[in-house]
Amino acid sequence: MKNRWLSLGLCGIMTASLLAGCGSNSSTASSAGSASASASGSAAASGKVYYLNFKPEQDQQWQDLAAKYTQETGIPVTVVTAASGQYETTLTAEMGKSDAPTLFQVNGPVGLKNWKDYCYDLSGSDVYKQLTSDDFALKDGSAVDGIAYVIETYGIIYNKALLEKSGHSVSEITNFASLKSVVDDITANSSKLGFAAFTSAGMDGSSDWRFKTHLANLPIYYEYKADGIGFTDAIKGTYLDNYRQIWDLYINNSTCSPKDLSAKTGDDAVSEFVNGKAVFYQNGTWAYNDIKSVGDDNLGMLPIYIGAQGEENQGLCTGSENYWCVNKNAPAEDIQATLDFLNWVVTSDEGTTALAQDMGFVSPFKAAKESTNPLVKIANQYIADGKTSVDWCFATMPSEEWKNGVGSALTAYAADQTDAKWAAVVSAFVDGWASEAKLANG
Amino acid sequence: MEKALKKYSPVFILPTLAAFIIGFLYPFCQGLYLSFCKFTTVRDAAWVGLSNYAKVFADASFGNAFRFTVAFAVVSTLLINVLAFTLALVLTRGIRGTNAFRTVFFMPNLIGGIVLGYIWQILINGVLSNLAKPLLALNTAAGYWGLIILMCWQQIGYMMIIYIAGLQSIPGALTEAAEIDGANSWQILWKVKLPMVMPAVTICLFLTLTNSFKLFDQNLALTGGEPNHATELLALNIYNTFYARSGPQWKGIGQSKAVIFFILVVVIALVQLRSTRSREVQQ
């Protein structure tokens, strides 16, 4: 009998642990709904807006802006921000609910594939007419599915004071060869100088996108340019030797041994850069808040030179992976409310100020104000100087899976820099692209 | 009294039943249905028949994940149970500080899987780095043994408690009788204690085996499937199918993987339960 009780009790424990195993992954969305609407308002006041925001850095600013709009018009605006790296998961969950987001984001043509059937055609909307160029619209045939709302730029951010201390100036660096000679010189003297050339090229999940996505953009960009295309199902890898050059430069001249890169995080790189342990740090305008303690005047940005033909005229990498999409399955009055809200954000004084100053965005809208972000100013200078910006071709990468494959191969190569390991990178890049493109379309 | 109980039994059953239906049965059936569909969210599913299942078997990564999972489950189940049983034997001898030891061994079980994963990642990377070996993200063998060490560390204490309960329920008269009959301690262990704790063995084997098969958090945090999916267990493989691929067809494929995974776990668990149950003895 005793035995029965034992097994009964254990069964209980067992069931409990089973159930615990089945626990749903509750989305870690930070939600702070706006105040409920006051009764005042115009005809569209019956609608409501629910924005699922992609950028955790700007969560508070969006909440404030939404509250302001609600105060002004009485239309409730809810902003929910997905946790970093969890946007797709959160969006999938939220879109399945009855009160689905009316406004969401995709990251480009590949991200759009998942959500095409949910995108309201924005071609007749006011906010579309506010775009400065059609390049910033994400189109599917003649339908406008998404509208870019922030233009970002990345390159090699550098610390001016440290560069001077090493006896070099930025005017020396005009292509890959000159970048390499400066870097080699810093590495040769690094023990004397007390800092390295590059921050650690961490391949932890918090940092690897800088290399498997952003750095990988350059060989893709040059290949597209050479072939005169904007999209492909089969990359050839013409510029992969250049990719190897720049990757070698990053990993062999950094603050740590290339063998340790697999465990280095994004925070490691930031702290190395902020604490003056390295001169160069590959990242973009969005990173300004992390590194501003270096000092606005002390920050500079260089194009990522990979040794391609004519790169003396190459600028920074500029583009967008943030597209607004309106959920076409939402009730008509909600869609209208969302469109009105968007138009208000990009045209009103409060909206444009919030975008440019509070969030530090460069927005491709006619009424946009100038951003206060110093990295943005540097980026604008390159354009004013007549340099050709590098497009963000990484939005055409076939899948997350492809990026992960390239990332794995890059990490393995960093720890053991042989031709065989590089062949694995090439295979992940070229063969992986073909097979992933086939799987994504199939 | 009995009559009243009978009359009101639906009322008492209802909350649990409702929770079970809403929280388990309904999602399960929906999941089953979705595995035959192409969908982006659960509301817009389009029936595609068996094609998702066909694609699962064409996906080499699923087979790899399956092999890795089996290798992991077998070794970790054996190690956890042998070690937990040994600890239970030691800690039922009435040595000093028994309770303190039991508490300490049980404690890792109270820490969440993700946290444990990251803690062990730091520990193991530290050791590997000192030995100048490739770190976890590049080292399949280290990833495999790391997972096993992690799971042992987490689960041994829990299984130990169950074994202790089993050992303590053995009547003293039995072991005493065996001693008087001249059995040595080894014989007592094999011929008396082990048959008597078979119910606990059944439970522990069941728990460790299914836990190993379903392992997700620790896998995600410790290795994330690196290098290149080589240390990816089935659950993580399903998750990656669902979220790391683009195109709506992958959701359905991930879902059918999940159904196959469920059937697999159920079959293995039932076979194991049947085989150990048959060895249980009645007191």
XYZ file of C-alpha atoms in Angstrom:
725
model
C 0.000 0.000 0.000
C 2.800 2.311 0.932
C 4.222 1.684 -2.456
C 1.016 2.834 -4.123
C 1.183 6.132 -2.318
C 4.749 6.586 -3.365
C 3.952 6.012 -7.004
C 0.881 8.186 -6.768
C 2.874 11.053 -5.362
C 5.560 10.568 -7.931
C 2.977 10.529 -10.659
C 1.836 13.884 -9.409
C 5.343 15.298 -9.546
C 5.798 13.799 -12.949
C 2.674 15.354 -14.371
C 3.622 18.677 -12.895
C 7.028 18.554 -14.525
C 5.470 17.470 -17.797
C 3.139 20.389 -17.738
C 5.981 22.719 -16.847
C 7.785 21.437 -19.913
C 4.836 22.352 -22.061
C 4.696 25.899 -20.733
C 4.196 28.336 -23.539
C 6.935 30.808 -24.193
C 5.281 33.931 -23.042
C 6.442 36.783 -25.142
C 8.753 39.050 -23.240
C 7.175 42.023 -24.827
C 7.267 45.075 -22.676
C 3.860 46.517 -22.915
C 2.795 49.836 -21.698
C -0.521 50.641 -23.214
C -1.492 54.171 -23.729
C -4.114 55.847 -21.693
C -7.624 55.125 -22.753
C -9.049 57.554 -25.147
C -11.041 60.502 -24.078
C -14.345 60.869 -25.849
C -13.271 63.834 -27.924
C -11.980 63.183 -31.418
C -12.711 63.269 -35.073
C -14.583 60.831 -37.281
C -11.728 58.324 -37.252
C -11.801 58.269 -33.480
C -13.522 54.901 -33.488
C -10.325 53.244 -34.652
C -7.265 52.373 -32.661
C -3.605 51.815 -33.345
C -1.439 48.978 -32.119
C 2.213 49.269 -33.077
C 4.553 46.346 -32.562
C 7.893 48.099 -32.417
C 11.117 46.423 -33.521
C 13.667 48.690 -31.859
C 14.048 48.255 -28.097
C 16.445 51.234 -28.015
C 13.568 53.562 -28.898
C 10.801 51.976 -26.849
C 10.373 54.871 -24.434
C 10.352 57.483 -27.178
C 7.582 55.641 -28.997
C 5.554 55.328 -25.811
C 5.865 59.077 -25.255
C 4.966 59.893 -28.825
C 1.949 57.593 -28.692
C 0.745 59.230 -25.480
C 1.106 62.645 -27.059
C -0.944 61.588 -30.054
C -3.655 60.136 -27.876
C -3.782 63.338 -25.867
C -4.125 65.383 -29.009
C -6.653 63.343 -30.952
C -8.217 60.923 -28.510
C -7.254 57.930 -30.605
C -5.715 55.196 -28.473
C -2.264 54.162 -29.603
C -0.648 51.122 -28.038
C 3.034 50.557 -28.546
C 4.515 47.196 -27.671
C 8.198 46.543 -28.148
C 9.458 43.037 -28.788
C 12.531 41.964 -26.852
C 15.753 42.136 -28.799
C 16.010 39.282 -31.283
C 12.461 38.163 -30.573
C 10.570 40.272 -33.094
C 9.620 37.493 -35.468
C 8.515 35.260 -32.592
C 6.476 37.994 -30.966
C 4.953 39.085 -34.249
C 3.884 35.531 -35.087
C 2.204 35.216 -31.710
C 0.590 38.661 -31.792
C -0.719 38.328 -35.332
C -2.596 35.206 -34.330
C -4.576 37.092 -31.707
C -7.900 38.778 -32.238
C -6.459 42.205 -31.425
C -3.536 41.906 -33.782
C -1.044 44.700 -34.372
C -2.291 47.205 -36.937
C 1.226 48.421 -37.569
C 4.239 46.113 -37.696
C 7.656 45.881 -39.299
C 9.497 43.699 -41.750
C 13.221 43.881 -42.453
C 13.150 43.829 -46.245
C 12.163 41.661 -49.193
C 13.072 38.395 -47.480
C 11.244 39.281 -44.282
C 8.294 40.386 -46.379
C 7.914 36.852 -47.734
C 6.480 35.725 -44.416
C 4.060 38.594 -44.083
C 3.098 39.523 -47.620
C -0.454 38.293 -47.149
C -0.908 40.677 -44.240
C 0.339 43.864 -45.852
C -2.110 46.602 -46.719
C -1.301 48.286 -50.013
C 0.028 51.686 -49.005
C 0.264 53.116 -52.526
C -2.706 55.428 -51.994
C -1.775 56.507 -48.489
C -0.634 59.943 -47.377
C 2.444 58.598 -45.652
C 3.655 57.020 -48.893
C 3.331 60.377 -50.620
C 5.596 61.852 -47.966
C 8.517 59.640 -48.990
C 11.366 61.551 -50.579
C 12.171 58.718 -52.958
C 10.481 55.599 -54.212
C 13.627 53.666 -53.276
C 12.447 53.667 -49.692
C 9.239 51.824 -50.476
C 9.133 48.060 -50.305
C 7.178 46.995 -53.336
C 5.586 43.811 -54.516
C 4.655 44.479 -58.115
C 2.845 47.789 -58.043
C 1.611 47.371 -54.469
C 3.514 49.214 -51.767
C 3.776 46.768 -48.895
C 6.218 48.576 -46.678
C 7.676 52.018 -46.109
C 11.138 52.558 -44.688
C 11.039 54.998 -41.807
C 14.646 55.120 -40.750
C 17.789 55.204 -42.826
C 20.830 53.888 -41.067
C 24.490 53.833 -41.851
C 27.342 51.656 -40.770
C 31.044 51.534 -41.312
C 34.168 51.356 -39.224
C 33.769 53.737 -36.312
C 37.100 54.985 -35.019
C 38.475 56.871 -32.069
C 40.225 59.977 -33.431
C 42.439 60.574 -30.407
C 43.760 57.022 -30.387
C 44.400 57.092 -34.110
C 46.459 60.249 -33.691
C 48.287 58.771 -30.756
C 49.372 55.890 -32.944
C 50.890 58.425 -35.321
C 48.409 58.132 -38.110
C 45.664 60.252 -39.506
C 42.451 59.287 -41.173
C 43.412 61.018 -44.403
C 45.958 58.246 -45.001
C 43.200 55.665 -45.241
C 41.622 55.658 -48.662
C 41.460 51.981 -49.547
C 42.085 48.525 -48.178
C 45.865 48.633 -48.656
C 46.255 51.866 -46.710
C 43.865 50.670 -44.006
C 45.899 47.504 -43.681
C 49.199 49.347 -43.378
C 47.811 51.565 -40.606
C 46.348 48.539 -38.824
C 49.549 46.529 -39.179
C 51.531 49.407 -37.763
C 49.204 49.725 -34.755
C 49.400 45.978 -34.138
C 53.190 46.048 -34.335
C 53.287 48.746 -31.682
C 50.272 47.698 -29.683
C 52.155 46.785 -26.529
C 53.796 50.201 -26.533
C 50.589 52.041 -27.372
C 48.432 50.080 -24.953
C 45.632 49.482 -27.388
C 44.818 47.284 -30.372
C 43.567 48.183 -33.820
C 40.181 46.480 -33.747
C 37.705 45.652 -31.027
C 37.055 41.952 -30.694
C 34.981 40.642 -33.586
C 32.740 38.690 -31.218
C 30.831 35.813 -32.757
C 28.423 35.459 -29.871
C 24.789 35.895 -30.891
C 24.804 39.467 -29.599
C 27.513 40.525 -32.005
C 27.890 38.061 -34.870
C 25.372 39.900 -37.070
C 28.010 42.596 -37.501
C 30.044 40.137 -39.562
C 27.764 37.454 -40.923
C 25.287 40.095 -42.080
C 26.776 43.582 -42.212
C 30.308 42.731 -43.262
C 29.036 40.060 -45.655
C 27.039 42.815 -47.316
C 30.155 44.180 -49.012
C 31.092 41.188 -51.163
C 27.418 40.848 -52.069
C 27.153 44.526 -52.936
C 30.168 44.428 -55.237
C 28.992 41.246 -56.898
C 25.526 42.695 -57.523
C 27.127 45.830 -58.856
C 29.446 43.948 -61.192
C 26.579 41.829 -62.472
C 24.118 44.700 -62.576
C 21.505 42.903 -60.466
C 19.685 43.607 -57.207
C 18.681 40.124 -56.211
C 19.797 36.601 -56.945
C 18.996 33.012 -56.136
C 22.563 31.923 -56.757
C 25.424 34.039 -55.489
C 28.754 33.440 -57.183
C 31.055 34.656 -54.470
C 33.236 36.743 -56.804
C 34.447 38.939 -53.951
C 34.886 36.321 -51.261
C 38.668 36.657 -51.346
C 38.139 40.277 -50.366
C 35.825 39.147 -47.600
C 38.618 36.929 -46.332
C 41.115 39.807 -46.434
C 39.003 42.097 -44.307
C 38.013 39.312 -41.932
C 41.674 38.366 -41.478
C 42.407 41.998 -40.742
C 39.661 42.175 -38.113
C 40.489 39.002 -36.272
C 44.267 39.105 -36.303
C 44.602 42.688 -35.148
C 42.105 42.751 -32.355
C 42.163 42.889 -28.601
C 41.990 39.140 -28.167
C 43.167 35.919 -29.710
C 41.061 34.848 -32.692
C 40.466 31.566 -30.872
C 38.436 33.359 -28.196
C 36.142 35.168 -30.599
C 33.349 32.605 -30.435
C 32.529 33.646 -26.875
C 33.001 37.409 -27.226
C 29.837 39.474 -27.023
C 28.646 42.774 -28.390
C 29.106 44.339 -24.963
C 32.737 43.243 -24.932
C 33.383 45.146 -28.154
C 31.555 48.233 -26.868
C 33.481 48.301 -23.620
C 36.801 47.828 -25.404
C 36.007 50.734 -27.679
C 34.694 53.015 -24.949
C 37.633 52.260 -22.677
C 40.172 53.053 -25.376
C 41.416 49.501 -25.819
C 40.930 49.633 -29.577
C 40.829 52.227 -32.347
C 38.342 50.681 -34.750
C 34.874 49.312 -34.128
C 32.581 48.169 -36.885
C 29.050 49.293 -36.209
C 26.486 51.860 -37.251
C 24.624 55.029 -36.383
C 22.325 53.141 -34.010
C 25.278 52.415 -31.731
C 25.800 56.077 -30.888
C 24.168 55.922 -27.465
C 26.464 53.064 -26.436
C 29.672 54.813 -27.397
C 28.939 58.499 -26.865
C 31.185 58.623 -23.816
C 34.112 58.601 -26.241
C 33.071 62.147 -27.100
C 31.251 63.481 -30.139
C 34.311 65.210 -31.580
C 36.374 62.139 -31.021
C 34.212 59.866 -33.150
C 34.806 59.233 -36.808
C 33.575 56.729 -39.307
C 35.377 55.046 -42.167
C 33.982 53.076 -45.073
C 34.625 49.355 -44.878
C 37.269 48.845 -47.543
C 37.652 45.309 -48.774
C 40.060 45.869 -51.637
C 37.582 46.106 -54.473
C 38.285 48.054 -57.650
C 37.584 51.766 -57.331
C 36.843 51.673 -53.640
C 38.575 55.038 -53.070
C 35.222 56.511 -53.937
C 33.248 54.160 -51.732
C 31.166 55.666 -48.956
C 29.525 54.185 -45.902
C 26.879 51.482 -46.033
C 23.496 53.149 -45.968
C 20.070 51.631 -46.113
C 17.142 50.448 -44.109
C 15.896 47.256 -42.633
C 12.976 48.860 -40.894
C 9.827 48.958 -42.943
C 6.418 49.893 -41.632
C 3.632 47.626 -42.764
C -0.044 48.054 -42.048
C -2.046 44.947 -41.245
C -4.681 44.581 -43.924
C -6.718 42.154 -41.836
C -7.366 44.805 -39.207
C -10.819 46.449 -39.117
C -11.166 49.271 -41.645
C -11.399 51.979 -38.992
C -8.214 50.712 -37.336
C -6.391 50.788 -40.653
C -7.547 54.348 -41.179
C -6.490 55.301 -37.655
C -3.078 53.731 -38.246
C -2.576 55.587 -41.522
C -3.583 58.836 -39.834
C -1.154 58.171 -37.018
C 1.702 57.453 -39.429
C 0.983 60.579 -41.376
C 0.967 62.577 -38.160
C 4.302 61.071 -37.127
C 6.018 62.022 -40.355
C 4.451 65.434 -40.885
C 3.596 67.032 -37.541
C 6.099 69.043 -35.573
C 5.959 66.692 -32.577
C 6.323 63.612 -34.737
C 9.257 64.767 -36.798
C 11.002 66.162 -33.737
C 10.609 62.859 -31.936
C 11.937 60.904 -34.909
C 14.927 63.115 -35.527
C 15.914 64.254 -32.062
C 14.571 61.852 -29.461
C 15.177 58.759 -31.542
C 18.042 60.182 -33.580
C 16.685 58.796 -36.838
C 17.295 59.930 -40.362
C 13.890 59.494 -41.938
C 13.237 59.524 -45.660
C 10.226 61.834 -45.391
C 9.781 65.283 -46.882
C 9.107 66.999 -43.582
C 11.854 65.179 -41.664
C 14.036 67.235 -39.366
C 17.765 66.920 -39.146
C 18.996 64.237 -36.804
C 21.165 65.232 -33.863
C 23.168 62.019 -33.967
C 26.828 62.929 -34.728
C 27.396 59.655 -36.538
C 24.589 60.623 -38.869
C 26.309 63.922 -39.551
C 29.479 62.064 -40.462
C 27.468 59.855 -42.780
C 25.896 62.908 -44.434
C 29.334 64.396 -44.941
C 30.376 61.383 -46.999
C 27.370 61.852 -49.238
C 28.073 65.584 -49.534
C 31.647 64.740 -50.533
C 30.286 62.765 -53.449
C 31.133 59.288 -52.187
C 28.950 56.434 -53.364
C 27.015 54.848 -50.543
C 26.995 51.078 -50.339
C 23.481 49.663 -50.487
C 22.170 47.296 -47.870
C 22.077 44.185 -50.002
C 21.893 41.971 -46.943
C 18.136 42.300 -46.982
C 18.281 39.901 -49.938
C 20.114 37.190 -48.001
C 17.946 34.118 -48.377
C 17.298 33.327 -44.707
C 18.415 33.546 -41.093
C 19.642 30.020 -41.555
C 22.055 31.164 -44.251
C 23.478 33.837 -41.971
C 23.912 31.300 -39.196
C 25.755 28.963 -41.535
C 28.152 31.686 -42.637
C 28.593 32.801 -39.027
C 29.491 29.291 -37.876
C 31.992 28.879 -40.677
C 33.550 32.286 -39.969
C 33.967 31.407 -36.296
C 35.570 28.095 -37.146
C 37.899 29.815 -39.586
C 38.887 32.442 -37.036
C 40.044 29.753 -34.621
C 41.946 27.830 -37.269
C 42.903 29.974 -40.240
C 43.515 27.411 -42.938
C 42.415 27.279 -46.557
C 40.245 24.281 -45.765
C 38.320 26.245 -43.148
C 37.946 29.133 -45.551
C 36.593 26.710 -48.147
C 33.877 25.938 -45.608
C 33.021 29.639 -45.435
C 32.850 29.804 -49.214
C 30.656 26.744 -49.301
C 28.321 28.133 -46.631
C 28.210 31.396 -48.563
C 27.728 30.127 -52.110
C 26.182 26.648 -51.809
C 24.263 27.684 -48.706
C 22.784 30.600 -50.606
C 21.588 28.395 -53.450
C 20.052 25.764 -51.198
C 18.464 28.277 -48.825
C 17.040 30.295 -51.712
C 15.552 27.107 -53.105
C 14.086 26.172 -49.727
C 12.682 29.647 -49.133
C 10.946 29.686 -52.490
C 9.915 26.049 -52.538
C -21.567 11.440 1.920
C -20.701 9.238 -0.997
C -23.839 10.326 -2.771
C -23.084 14.008 -2.264
C -19.588 13.469 -3.588
C -20.950 11.732 -6.627
C -23.473 14.454 -7.180
C -20.943 17.246 -7.008
C -18.056 15.471 -8.646
C -18.455 17.377 -11.931
C -18.054 20.621 -10.018
C -14.788 19.463 -8.519
C -13.497 18.044 -11.744
C -14.501 20.990 -13.897
C -11.681 23.470 -13.156
C -8.962 20.919 -13.810
C -10.757 19.497 -16.788
C -11.290 22.953 -18.261
C -7.653 23.842 -17.707
C -6.603 20.586 -19.308
C -8.809 21.111 -22.329
C -7.951 24.769 -22.834
C -4.303 24.488 -21.976
C -3.455 21.120 -23.431
C -6.044 19.267 -25.447
C -7.164 22.143 -27.674
C -3.669 23.421 -28.537
C -2.564 19.853 -29.112
C -5.340 19.135 -31.577
C -4.767 22.457 -33.273
C -1.075 21.651 -33.519
C -1.910 18.330 -35.085
C -4.141 20.048 -37.612
C -1.553 22.734 -38.369
C 1.066 20.121 -39.157
C -0.930 19.406 -42.320
C -1.148 23.094 -43.225
C 0.842 25.941 -44.628
C 0.443 28.901 -42.317
C 1.961 32.106 -40.997
C -0.249 32.555 -37.979
C -2.607 29.975 -36.559
C -5.606 31.734 -38.036
C -4.789 31.556 -41.710
C -3.864 27.925 -42.217
C -4.287 26.359 -45.658
C -4.496 22.597 -45.910
C -1.598 21.026 -47.810
C -1.946 17.403 -46.802
C 1.110 15.277 -46.135
C 3.653 17.391 -47.987
C 5.030 18.850 -44.754
C 5.853 15.369 -43.515
C 7.529 14.503 -46.779
C 9.738 17.577 -46.408
C 10.670 16.669 -42.844
C 12.203 13.429 -44.012
C 14.019 15.222 -46.809
C 15.609 17.551 -44.232
C 18.987 16.114 -43.245
C 19.273 18.335 -40.174
C 16.351 16.528 -38.543
C 18.101 13.176 -38.850
C 21.310 14.619 -37.452
C 19.466 16.178 -34.553
C 17.758 12.843 -33.921
C 21.050 10.937 -33.770
C 22.580 13.522 -31.495
C 19.522 13.434 -29.249
C 19.627 9.645 -28.944
C 23.335 9.681 -28.124
C 22.722 12.367 -25.546
C 19.618 10.765 -24.022
C 21.156 7.315 -23.559
C 24.332 8.510 -21.886
C 22.705 11.157 -19.727
C 19.895 8.838 -18.585
C 22.364 6.162 -17.516
C 24.760 8.549 -15.807
C 22.087 10.493 -13.974
C 20.380 7.407 -12.618
C 23.520 5.553 -11.586
C 24.929 8.596 -9.835
C 21.616 9.580 -8.251
C 21.095 6.065 -6.919
C 24.610 5.933 -5.509
C 24.097 9.255 -3.778
C 20.766 8.071 -2.415
C 22.421 4.952 -0.982
C 25.118 7.029 0.670
C 22.669 9.546 2.051
C 20.348 6.962 3.608
C 23.089 5.565 5.819
C 22.527 8.171 8.483
C 25.938 9.798 8.138
C 26.376 13.209 9.722
C 24.995 16.166 7.813
C 22.716 14.028 5.657
C 20.088 16.721 5.391
C 22.587 19.397 4.466
C 23.983 17.169 1.709
C 20.541 16.368 0.387
C 19.670 20.059 0.238
C 22.897 20.961 -1.511
C 22.537 18.224 -4.093
C 18.945 19.198 -4.735
C 19.629 22.895 -5.191
C 20.818 22.993 -8.831
C 17.361 21.761 -9.753
C 15.898 25.042 -8.550
C 17.818 27.108 -11.098
C 16.246 27.687 -14.492
C 17.667 25.980 -17.553
C 18.696 29.112 -19.423
C 20.618 30.468 -16.452
C 22.325 27.126 -15.911
C 23.219 26.983 -19.565
C 24.937 30.339 -19.498
C 26.716 29.617 -16.227
C 28.122 26.381 -17.591
C 28.997 28.031 -20.869
C 31.218 30.471 -18.999
C 32.713 27.719 -16.843
C 33.431 25.343 -19.704
C 34.747 28.081 -21.986
C 37.040 29.168 -19.187
C 38.466 25.670 -18.834
C 38.790 25.147 -22.590
C 40.460 28.483 -23.020
C 43.023 27.638 -20.338
C 43.713 24.328 -22.011
C 44.076 26.166 -25.353
C 41.328 23.990 -26.853
C 38.630 25.289 -29.231
C 35.772 26.874 -27.312
C 32.266 25.457 -27.032
C 30.948 27.084 -30.184
C 33.574 25.248 -32.235
C 33.833 22.027 -30.371
C 31.211 19.343 -30.865
C 32.700 16.989 -28.301
C 32.860 19.690 -25.653
C 29.289 20.686 -26.475
C 28.122 17.096 -26.065
C 29.886 16.439 -22.785
C 29.028 19.905 -21.579
C 25.341 19.140 -22.053
C 25.722 15.846 -20.218
C 27.590 17.407 -17.313
C 25.019 20.163 -17.105
C 22.099 17.762 -17.086
C 23.740 15.491 -14.526
C 24.431 18.425 -12.287
C 20.874 19.644 -12.557
C 18.966 16.384 -12.348
C 20.935 14.148 -10.037
C 19.623 15.877 -6.931
C 16.032 15.526 -8.010
C 16.323 11.855 -8.872
C 18.267 11.304 -5.662
C 15.280 12.529 -3.631
C 13.010 10.052 -5.400
C 15.450 7.195 -4.806
C 15.794 8.173 -1.158
C 12.026 8.023 -0.778
C 12.081 4.574 -2.379
C 14.910 3.311 -0.185
C 13.283 4.591 2.978
C 10.067 2.778 2.203
C 11.840 -0.598 2.313
C 10.781 -2.254 5.588
C 13.739 -2.763 7.917
C 12.534 -6.307 8.540
C 13.456 -7.316 5.005
C 17.075 -6.193 5.107
C 17.403 -7.544 8.626
C 16.100 -10.938 7.546
C 18.527 -10.972 4.649
C 21.397 -10.161 6.986
C 20.425 -12.954 9.353
C 20.324 -15.316 6.391
C 23.946 -14.370 5.785
C 23.668 -12.052 2.773
C 26.501 -9.575 2.393
C 25.789 -5.913 1.710
C 26.340 -6.344 -2.041
C 23.777 -9.130 -2.168
C 21.335 -7.091 -0.092
C 21.675 -4.234 -2.547
C 21.087 -6.377 -5.631
C 18.582 -8.891 -4.344
C 16.588 -6.865 -1.839
C 16.972 -3.130 -2.163
C 17.011 -2.827 -5.939
C 13.880 -4.930 -6.546
C 12.143 -2.994 -3.792
C 12.902 0.406 -5.324
C 11.882 -0.604 -8.833
C 8.864 1.767 -8.745
C 11.256 4.631 -8.102
C 13.519 3.381 -10.887
C 10.557 3.392 -13.240
C 9.724 6.968 -12.403
C 13.302 8.203 -12.517
C 14.068 6.515 -15.805
C 10.887 7.915 -17.251
C 11.665 11.430 -16.086
C 15.296 11.466 -17.174
C 14.617 9.843 -20.521
C 11.781 12.167 -21.493
C 13.612 15.200 -20.091
C 16.657 14.363 -22.177
C 14.570 13.997 -25.290
C 12.685 17.212 -24.701
C 15.674 19.261 -23.599
C 15.564 22.774 -25.007
C 16.587 25.636 -22.687
C 19.925 24.199 -21.668
C 20.760 23.342 -25.261
C 19.844 26.815 -26.467
C 21.863 28.546 -23.772
C 24.904 26.296 -23.636
C 25.728 25.705 -27.291
C 22.857 27.117 -29.342
C 23.417 24.176 -31.688
C 26.914 25.388 -32.625
C 29.118 24.466 -34.394
C 26.869 24.488 -37.423
C 23.952 22.532 -35.900
C 26.229 19.723 -34.711
C 25.001 19.965 -31.118
C 21.398 20.639 -31.925
C 18.862 18.510 -30.070
C 15.469 17.778 -31.588
C 13.557 20.483 -29.747
C 16.027 23.177 -30.805
C 15.944 21.865 -34.356
C 12.173 22.299 -34.391
C 12.469 25.804 -32.992
C 15.040 26.736 -35.632
C 12.884 25.316 -38.393
C 10.064 27.467 -37.178
C 11.859 30.761 -36.739
C 15.202 30.779 -38.562
C 13.802 30.102 -42.012
C 11.928 32.451 -44.260
C 8.771 31.587 -46.097
C 5.453 30.452 -44.638
C 5.987 26.818 -45.630
C 8.547 26.352 -42.842
C 6.043 26.868 -40.076
C 4.109 23.835 -41.248
C 7.274 21.780 -41.564
C 8.336 22.757 -38.052
C 4.903 21.801 -36.827
C 5.033 18.362 -38.419
C 8.488 17.860 -36.923
C 6.924 18.617 -33.578
C 4.223 16.003 -34.127
C 6.788 13.370 -35.110
C 8.812 14.390 -32.073
C 5.781 13.949 -29.834
C 5.046 10.475 -31.180
C 8.685 9.531 -30.743
C 8.786 10.612 -27.121
C 5.509 8.871 -26.323
C 6.629 5.599 -27.902
C 9.977 5.615 -26.146
C 8.395 6.490 -22.818
C 5.758 3.758 -23.128
C 8.296 1.100 -24.062
C 10.461 2.109 -21.143
C 7.541 2.170 -18.699
C 6.388 -1.268 -19.802
C 9.819 -2.825 -19.537
C 10.601 -1.479 -16.053
C 7.068 -1.953 -14.710
C 7.360 -5.656 -15.395
C 10.284 -5.801 -12.973
C 8.445 -4.180 -10.097
C 7.674 -6.482 -7.187
C 4.735 -6.361 -4.823
C 5.527 -6.038 -1.166
